């Protein structure tokens, strides 16, 4: 019987050549990729064979869409649902609190505008 | 007492310390062994906190730790926590500091500590004549006990005799990729060696309950594990916040489910042997879930107001050491048991290396495998019983938080084997 926990351990093998090596696919069924280092705004990156240009920095550990995701669709990471898209998300664009909601409790976060200075 | 100790200018363990050949521990009357021989100064109400802290300050780098309970109203959970902490295997002697009029049952606690074979003294500030006299009497007791404990013999110890807890704090989008699964690998190795490993925060397992239940050693235990997460989800829903801080979102975590999936990886892959509650000591080796969310209706506020409240509970369950995975960069340690800081985020590690014991971000940058970092964590914990100190210990971190809670005792189905 497969061990459910072992299956959760992320697969850190190099991504397929159709995707930028700075992006990490944790689980084959995932519809998001994770940045393994900060990728700068304006850079064009390859996502599943499609060129995408980042409008803002994608920091280490943040996610972007591996394919087009429809409003209401589940976001899948580690092979498990981690929330629901609140709007359509284009391939190669960031997936975060602005376009995803929890299926359990709302996420508390501080708005960027409330910070004294924008982080670099 | 040497002048160096009196002025607090030296650390208990000098730089360049030679590790012992094998693990060594201090044998206690209940058969458990400690990897530290700490004097605990415990205040029994906030009104006695200052006196306790002043007593400990000259010894703060010499294994004298302050713990305590701030409340003036009685609470069985807090009294159990204090009893388990004062009789923890890493504790060699106890000084209780009472103001005098608080409700905490100091007589029962003192008796429990004395029955455990440990030297114990209670100072009642009102009876002793105030702050100055209590401080002098307290420091004399601590100096005397410290000198005795420094001469106390040790005995050989095995990894199978360890209890290890794990917690994550200041999590970000890297925690679930590197640090938490690496801690899980270390847990797998310890469970295989016969140690007891405890993971926790049912509020950060929301969304993982079904896959977790499938790992329980019996179907009944699986149902109990699921119910504990459902209880946490209800509790947090009533409070209006998940176990999720603003910094988690800034670090790339979007929802509590996502944080949970990452946090769950700390448990490794072993079968789950049981569910325990704060203060329950695992009866034998294996992997245990610690249910930290109170039973019954929501009262007293958030289950754990911060990471250190969780660490205190893991230690009250007998943890000799606690694995703390952080992405954003927590600096905390703890009273009583060493905290091993595993940094999941390579950028954070480079910025805060002085506080971090393990650079798990190497996994993300392709410089190490999960198995390699898992082994490194395992070996570091073993070395803690050979004289090694963690970064937070060297920096004299000894955070401690204890609040009000209420629990029902666990039933037999929680520990099926």
XYZ file of C-alpha atoms in Angstrom:
537
model
C 0.000 0.000 0.000
C 1.464 3.382 -0.904
C 2.365 5.506 2.054
C 0.253 8.670 1.868
C 2.779 10.784 3.734
C 5.767 9.731 1.671
C 3.770 10.652 -1.414
C 3.513 14.198 -0.071
C 7.247 14.702 0.035
C 8.024 17.168 -2.699
C 9.750 15.938 -5.772
C 12.719 18.215 -6.206
C 13.895 16.658 -9.471
C 14.725 19.145 -12.251
C 11.547 20.401 -13.945
C 10.748 19.503 -17.535
C 12.737 21.544 -20.029
C 9.502 23.237 -21.118
C 9.563 25.163 -17.801
C 12.101 27.613 -16.337
C 14.522 25.850 -13.949
C 13.818 28.453 -11.256
C 10.296 27.082 -10.903
C 9.539 23.980 -8.896
C 6.779 21.466 -9.644
C 6.059 19.736 -6.325
C 3.555 17.167 -7.534
C 2.576 16.039 -10.994
C -1.111 16.981 -10.627
C -0.417 20.474 -9.282
C -1.713 23.524 -11.179
C 0.830 25.843 -9.513
C 4.627 26.112 -9.592
C 6.822 27.463 -6.765
C 9.719 29.913 -7.205
C 12.961 28.385 -5.909
C 14.551 31.878 -5.939
C 13.325 35.433 -6.471
C 12.434 36.114 -10.116
C 12.461 39.795 -11.061
C 9.626 41.830 -12.543
C 9.894 42.180 -16.313
C 11.653 38.859 -16.809
C 10.192 36.497 -19.353
C 10.002 32.930 -18.069
C 9.014 29.692 -19.729
C 5.967 27.999 -18.161
C 4.958 24.679 -19.721
C 6.228 25.853 -23.099
C 4.530 29.280 -22.900
C 6.483 32.546 -22.465
C 5.144 34.616 -19.551
C 6.348 38.054 -18.453
C 6.227 38.884 -14.733
C 4.484 42.158 -13.856
C 5.990 42.124 -10.340
C 8.783 40.274 -8.527
C 7.935 36.677 -7.666
C 9.726 36.085 -4.325
C 11.204 32.753 -3.231
C 8.449 30.352 -2.157
C 5.642 32.173 -3.985
C 3.445 30.483 -6.587
C 2.373 31.048 -10.171
C -0.162 29.288 -12.367
C 1.133 26.286 -14.278
C -1.870 26.478 -16.611
C -4.992 28.615 -17.029
C -7.156 28.269 -13.917
C -10.884 29.125 -14.024
C -12.724 31.067 -11.319
C -14.078 28.574 -8.772
C -11.490 25.934 -9.628
C -9.399 24.355 -6.832
C -5.771 25.379 -6.490
C -3.737 22.171 -6.232
C -0.301 22.059 -4.560
C 1.470 19.026 -3.005
C -1.208 17.095 -4.921
C -3.907 18.464 -2.594
C -6.463 21.292 -2.802
C -5.248 24.376 -0.930
C -8.124 26.766 -1.752
C -10.380 28.071 -4.513
C -9.621 30.582 -7.286
C -11.743 33.708 -6.871
C -11.126 34.812 -10.469
C -9.703 33.419 -13.692
C -5.913 33.090 -13.405
C -3.804 33.121 -16.582
C -0.877 30.764 -17.059
C 2.359 32.226 -15.680
C 0.700 34.766 -13.375
C 1.017 34.861 -9.563
C -1.373 32.790 -7.439
C -1.838 34.271 -3.982
C -4.246 35.962 -1.553
C -5.519 38.350 -4.267
C -7.002 35.539 -6.378
C -7.445 32.577 -3.988
C -9.598 32.028 -0.907
C -9.391 29.360 1.770
C -12.107 26.715 1.887
C -11.786 26.814 5.713
C -10.936 30.135 7.399
C -10.160 33.472 5.713
C -6.502 34.413 5.443
C -5.356 37.339 7.550
C -2.681 39.449 5.887
C -1.350 42.994 6.006
C -1.940 45.054 2.869
C 1.156 46.189 1.007
C -0.192 49.737 1.099
C -0.051 49.682 4.927
C 3.693 49.156 4.980
C 5.952 52.163 5.482
C 8.083 51.158 2.527
C 7.719 48.664 -0.254
C 9.950 45.654 0.174
C 12.551 45.013 -2.444
C 29.855 29.917 43.428
C 32.566 31.400 41.245
C 32.716 35.078 40.423
C 32.251 34.304 36.766
C 28.888 32.734 37.487
C 27.915 35.454 39.907
C 28.407 38.137 37.298
C 26.984 36.043 34.491
C 29.992 36.623 32.264
C 30.671 33.064 31.240
C 28.693 30.336 29.544
C 28.275 26.950 31.160
C 29.871 25.199 28.223
C 33.097 26.740 26.944
C 33.902 27.175 23.276
C 35.672 24.198 21.689
C 33.983 21.725 24.009
C 34.850 18.097 23.287
C 31.772 16.000 22.705
C 31.511 12.813 24.737
C 32.037 9.519 22.920
C 28.393 8.450 23.253
C 25.122 9.923 24.470
C 25.040 10.639 28.234
C 22.124 11.586 30.417
C 21.151 12.288 34.023
C 19.107 9.396 35.419
C 15.901 10.401 37.253
C 13.940 8.366 39.817
C 11.180 7.582 37.281
C 13.747 5.914 34.991
C 13.782 8.725 32.434
C 17.051 10.418 31.545
C 17.694 14.094 30.953
C 20.081 15.577 28.396
C 20.287 18.761 30.489
C 20.486 19.276 34.243
C 18.676 22.554 34.635
C 17.589 24.449 37.739
C 14.073 25.763 37.187
C 12.861 28.894 38.942
C 9.062 28.850 38.657
C 6.780 31.752 39.517
C 3.244 30.773 40.480
C 1.559 34.065 39.565
C 2.691 37.084 37.518
C 3.116 39.024 40.777
C 6.092 36.753 41.574
C 7.602 36.881 38.075
C 9.987 39.765 38.703
C 11.454 38.163 41.800
C 11.915 34.860 39.930
C 13.639 36.632 37.043
C 15.931 38.593 39.385
C 16.928 35.392 41.165
C 17.849 33.749 37.854
C 19.633 36.662 36.150
C 23.143 36.014 37.581
C 22.828 32.398 36.426
C 21.120 33.011 33.089
C 23.927 31.430 31.058
C 24.407 28.617 33.526
C 21.359 26.410 32.973
C 18.980 28.217 35.311
C 15.659 28.810 33.550
C 12.564 30.770 34.517
C 9.110 29.333 33.839
C 5.789 30.215 35.399
C 2.065 30.725 35.249
C 0.778 34.306 35.309
C -2.832 33.675 36.309
C -4.289 34.213 39.760
C -7.322 31.969 39.119
C -6.865 28.190 39.398
C -6.665 26.059 36.249
C -6.093 22.268 36.250
C -4.390 22.360 32.829
C -1.842 24.933 34.023
C -1.180 23.012 37.239
C -0.593 19.807 35.242
C 1.710 21.660 32.846
C 3.738 23.129 35.712
C 4.011 19.749 37.425
C 5.176 17.985 34.241
C 7.658 20.754 33.486
C 9.102 20.823 37.010
C 9.564 17.027 36.903
C 10.856 16.980 33.306
C 13.937 14.774 32.857
C 16.015 17.808 31.834
C 15.304 19.427 35.232
C 17.526 18.686 38.256
C 16.226 21.069 40.933
C 13.277 23.428 41.377
C 12.698 26.741 43.152
C 9.058 27.826 43.418
C 8.299 31.524 43.865
C 4.896 32.362 45.314
C 3.604 35.815 46.142
C 1.467 34.185 48.823
C -2.148 34.990 48.033
C -2.515 33.439 44.542
C -4.723 30.395 43.943
C -2.040 28.126 42.484
C -1.702 24.977 44.619
C 1.951 25.398 45.576
C 1.761 22.679 48.231
C 0.686 20.032 45.713
C 3.336 21.122 43.214
C 6.093 21.126 45.823
C 5.072 17.630 46.948
C 5.060 16.287 43.376
C 8.555 17.656 42.801
C 9.866 16.326 46.123
C 8.314 12.898 45.440
C 10.211 12.856 42.141
C 13.477 12.934 44.107
C 14.433 16.465 43.098
C 15.580 19.138 45.539
C 12.783 21.723 45.812
C 12.224 24.890 47.829
C 9.256 27.262 47.925
C 9.782 30.944 48.684
C 6.622 32.836 49.648
C 7.440 36.479 49.075
C 4.892 37.827 51.572
C 6.190 35.512 54.324
C 9.857 36.034 53.491
C 9.599 39.808 53.808
C 9.483 41.139 50.268
C 11.542 41.342 47.116
C 15.073 41.839 48.447
C 14.969 39.075 51.063
C 13.303 36.649 48.628
C 15.950 37.360 46.005
C 18.794 36.715 48.422
C 17.276 33.488 49.697
C 16.475 32.345 46.180
C 19.942 33.043 44.786
C 21.546 31.163 47.673
C 19.403 28.102 46.919
C 20.105 28.269 43.189
C 23.883 28.645 43.709
C 23.912 25.681 46.067
C 21.868 23.476 43.713
C 23.820 24.560 40.660
C 27.077 23.508 42.332
C 25.616 20.107 43.275
C 24.146 19.499 39.815
C 27.441 20.393 38.139
C 29.025 17.456 39.991
C 26.167 15.015 39.335
C 27.178 11.832 37.485
C 25.771 10.870 34.078
C 24.885 7.487 32.632
C 24.940 6.174 29.041
C 21.856 6.891 26.986
C 20.400 5.552 23.727
C 18.427 7.314 20.963
C 15.494 5.032 21.849
C 15.228 6.858 25.196
C 14.603 10.211 23.535
C 11.327 12.053 23.135
C 11.473 14.689 20.396
C 8.885 17.299 19.523
C 8.474 19.306 16.350
C 6.874 22.653 15.664
C 7.020 25.157 12.844
C 6.862 28.908 13.223
C 7.357 31.895 11.012
C 6.470 29.581 8.129
C 6.656 30.622 4.502
C 6.444 29.082 1.057
C 9.738 27.247 1.597
C 8.825 25.553 4.908
C 6.785 22.776 3.337
C 9.355 22.125 0.612
C 12.605 21.839 2.568
C 12.563 22.245 6.365
C 9.378 20.394 7.276
C 9.925 17.299 5.104
C 13.570 17.169 6.279
C 12.380 17.242 9.911
C 9.982 14.451 8.894
C 12.904 12.382 7.612
C 14.692 12.861 10.969
C 11.492 11.744 12.726
C 11.352 8.619 10.548
C 14.884 7.713 11.583
C 14.188 8.318 15.277
C 10.955 6.297 15.228
C 12.837 3.440 13.571
C 15.390 3.608 16.408
C 12.603 3.363 18.999
C 12.350 7.001 20.060
C 9.026 8.789 20.629
C 8.321 11.692 18.269
C 5.526 14.223 18.737
C 4.049 16.541 16.114
C 1.282 19.015 16.818
C -0.908 22.005 16.105
C -4.105 20.398 14.912
C -5.129 23.884 13.721
C -2.326 23.568 11.166
C -3.459 20.169 9.977
C -6.760 21.479 8.624
C -7.196 19.943 5.189
C -4.820 17.023 5.934
C -7.102 15.137 8.319
C -8.065 12.305 5.968
C -4.578 11.445 4.733
C -3.336 11.673 8.326
C -6.085 9.378 9.630
C -5.047 6.731 7.080
C -1.703 6.446 8.903
C -3.216 5.643 12.322
C -2.379 2.213 13.735
C -6.101 1.482 14.289
C -9.285 2.739 12.543
C -10.574 4.046 15.901
C -7.437 6.144 16.336
C -7.899 7.414 12.777
C -11.367 8.665 13.701
C -9.936 10.347 16.806
C -7.268 12.096 14.722
C -9.913 13.363 12.281
C -12.102 14.536 15.146
C -9.206 16.466 16.691
C -8.725 18.436 13.469
C -12.489 19.020 13.133
C -12.441 20.389 16.700
C -9.583 22.721 15.759
C -11.412 23.927 12.642
C -14.525 24.708 14.732
C -12.500 26.427 17.417
C -10.620 28.672 15.005
C -13.780 29.393 12.990
C -15.423 30.684 16.183
C -12.409 32.887 16.900
C -12.455 34.241 13.341
C -8.784 33.629 12.580
C -6.927 30.551 11.417
C -3.540 29.580 12.814
C -2.049 31.888 10.240
C -0.043 35.088 10.720
C 0.378 38.005 8.344
C 3.994 37.014 7.728
C 2.898 33.612 6.432
C 1.095 35.346 3.559
C 4.022 37.655 2.923
C 6.190 34.548 2.663
C 3.998 33.122 -0.088
C 1.495 31.013 1.849
C -2.019 31.755 0.618
C -4.388 29.705 2.808
C -4.430 27.675 6.024
C -4.790 24.518 3.893
C -1.555 25.315 2.085
C 0.225 26.015 5.370
C -1.204 22.759 6.748
C 0.082 20.637 3.881
C 3.552 22.021 4.516
C 3.299 21.651 8.298
C 2.023 18.091 8.006
C 5.264 17.051 6.295
C 7.028 17.413 9.686
C 5.334 14.189 10.794
C 7.362 12.086 8.351
C 6.016 8.787 7.100
C 5.799 6.541 10.176
C 2.491 5.054 11.320
C 0.765 7.238 13.946
C 0.757 5.378 17.282
C -1.425 7.664 19.335
C -3.002 10.986 20.198
C -1.890 12.747 23.376
C -2.800 16.018 25.091
C -0.517 18.558 26.803
C 1.320 16.896 29.696
C 0.741 13.309 28.495
C 4.063 11.501 28.098
C 4.182 8.959 25.222
C 4.164 5.475 26.802
C 6.770 4.087 24.366
C 8.468 4.788 21.052
C 6.473 5.782 17.978
C 4.867 8.817 16.378
C 2.231 10.799 18.300
C -0.067 13.695 17.485
C -0.361 16.277 20.265
C -3.892 17.709 20.385
C -3.340 21.290 21.547
C -6.865 22.651 21.036
C -8.960 22.769 24.242
C -12.042 20.587 24.664
C -15.546 21.908 25.149
C -16.894 25.314 24.240
C -14.523 28.092 23.180
C -13.180 29.957 26.200
C -9.912 31.559 27.357
C -9.138 32.684 23.765
C -6.730 31.298 21.190
C -5.503 27.738 21.793
C -1.854 28.831 21.735
C -1.128 32.522 21.560
C 2.294 32.015 19.959
C 4.915 29.395 19.055
C 6.417 29.265 22.545
C 3.121 28.137 24.072
C 3.272 25.135 21.708
C 6.916 24.465 22.534
C 6.109 24.487 26.275
C 3.407 21.870 25.657
C 5.749 19.637 23.652
C 8.261 19.859 26.502
C 5.565 19.099 29.110
C 4.979 15.870 27.135
C 8.591 14.959 27.909
C 10.375 16.260 24.806
C 14.125 16.321 25.406
C 14.553 18.592 22.391
C 12.263 20.396 19.956
C 12.798 20.682 16.192
C 11.643 24.145 15.130
C 11.295 24.725 11.376
C 11.175 28.348 10.252
C 11.108 30.074 6.899
C 10.660 33.736 7.803
C 13.243 33.402 10.557
C 12.211 32.835 14.176
C 14.906 33.404 16.802
C 13.226 31.747 19.803
C 14.538 29.036 22.077
C 12.911 27.697 25.215
C 13.306 27.067 28.884
C 14.109 23.453 29.873
C 14.734 21.767 26.488
C 17.008 22.782 23.599
C 15.308 24.084 20.458
C 16.952 23.084 17.158
C 16.264 25.729 14.535
C 15.914 24.382 11.027
C 15.855 27.171 8.462
C 13.808 26.237 5.399
C 14.533 29.411 3.441
C 18.089 29.814 2.060
C 17.781 33.628 1.877
C 16.726 33.770 5.532
C 19.583 31.471 6.520
C 22.156 33.751 4.929
C 20.643 36.740 6.746
C 20.163 35.062 10.158
C 22.774 32.318 10.299
C 23.696 33.136 13.916
C 20.256 31.887 15.014
C 19.989 28.812 12.792
C 21.296 25.307 13.495
C 20.437 23.700 10.155
C 20.465 25.179 6.635
C 17.633 23.176 5.048
C 17.329 25.730 2.229
C 20.199 23.856 0.578
C 17.484 21.456 -0.591
C 15.734 24.207 -2.575
C 18.995 25.368 -4.110
C 19.926 21.810 -5.085
C 22.913 21.642 -2.713
C 21.604 18.801 -0.522
C 18.896 16.151 -0.575
C 16.020 15.778 1.895
C 17.642 12.597 3.222
C 20.980 14.332 3.799
C 19.419 17.191 5.746
C 17.184 14.746 7.630
C 20.253 12.797 8.768
C 21.994 16.033 9.733
C 19.027 16.973 11.959
C 18.974 13.495 13.517
C 22.709 13.541 14.255
C 22.523 17.042 15.705
C 19.839 15.944 18.183
C 21.991 12.966 19.212
C 24.926 15.365 19.692
C 22.798 17.424 22.110
C 23.195 14.450 24.470
C 26.968 14.490 23.884
C 27.490 18.059 25.100
C 26.598 20.084 22.016
C 24.516 23.247 22.446
C 22.027 24.766 20.022
C 22.383 28.322 18.711
C 19.445 29.487 20.829
C 21.003 27.940 23.939
C 24.307 29.702 23.242
C 22.366 32.954 22.912
C 20.628 32.247 26.267
C 17.147 32.174 24.731
C 14.713 30.711 27.246
C 11.274 31.933 26.181
C 8.307 30.509 28.044
C 4.538 31.067 27.791
C 1.711 29.325 29.635
C -1.942 30.344 29.607
C -5.407 29.042 30.491
C -6.949 25.980 28.809
C -9.277 23.118 29.601
C -9.012 19.502 28.464
C -10.822 16.235 28.945
C -8.436 13.311 29.622
C -7.623 11.077 26.644
C -9.501 7.783 26.328
C -7.997 4.291 25.836
C -8.543 4.390 22.046
C -6.048 7.304 21.865
C -3.190 4.967 22.805
C -4.203 1.624 21.279
C -0.839 -0.134 21.588
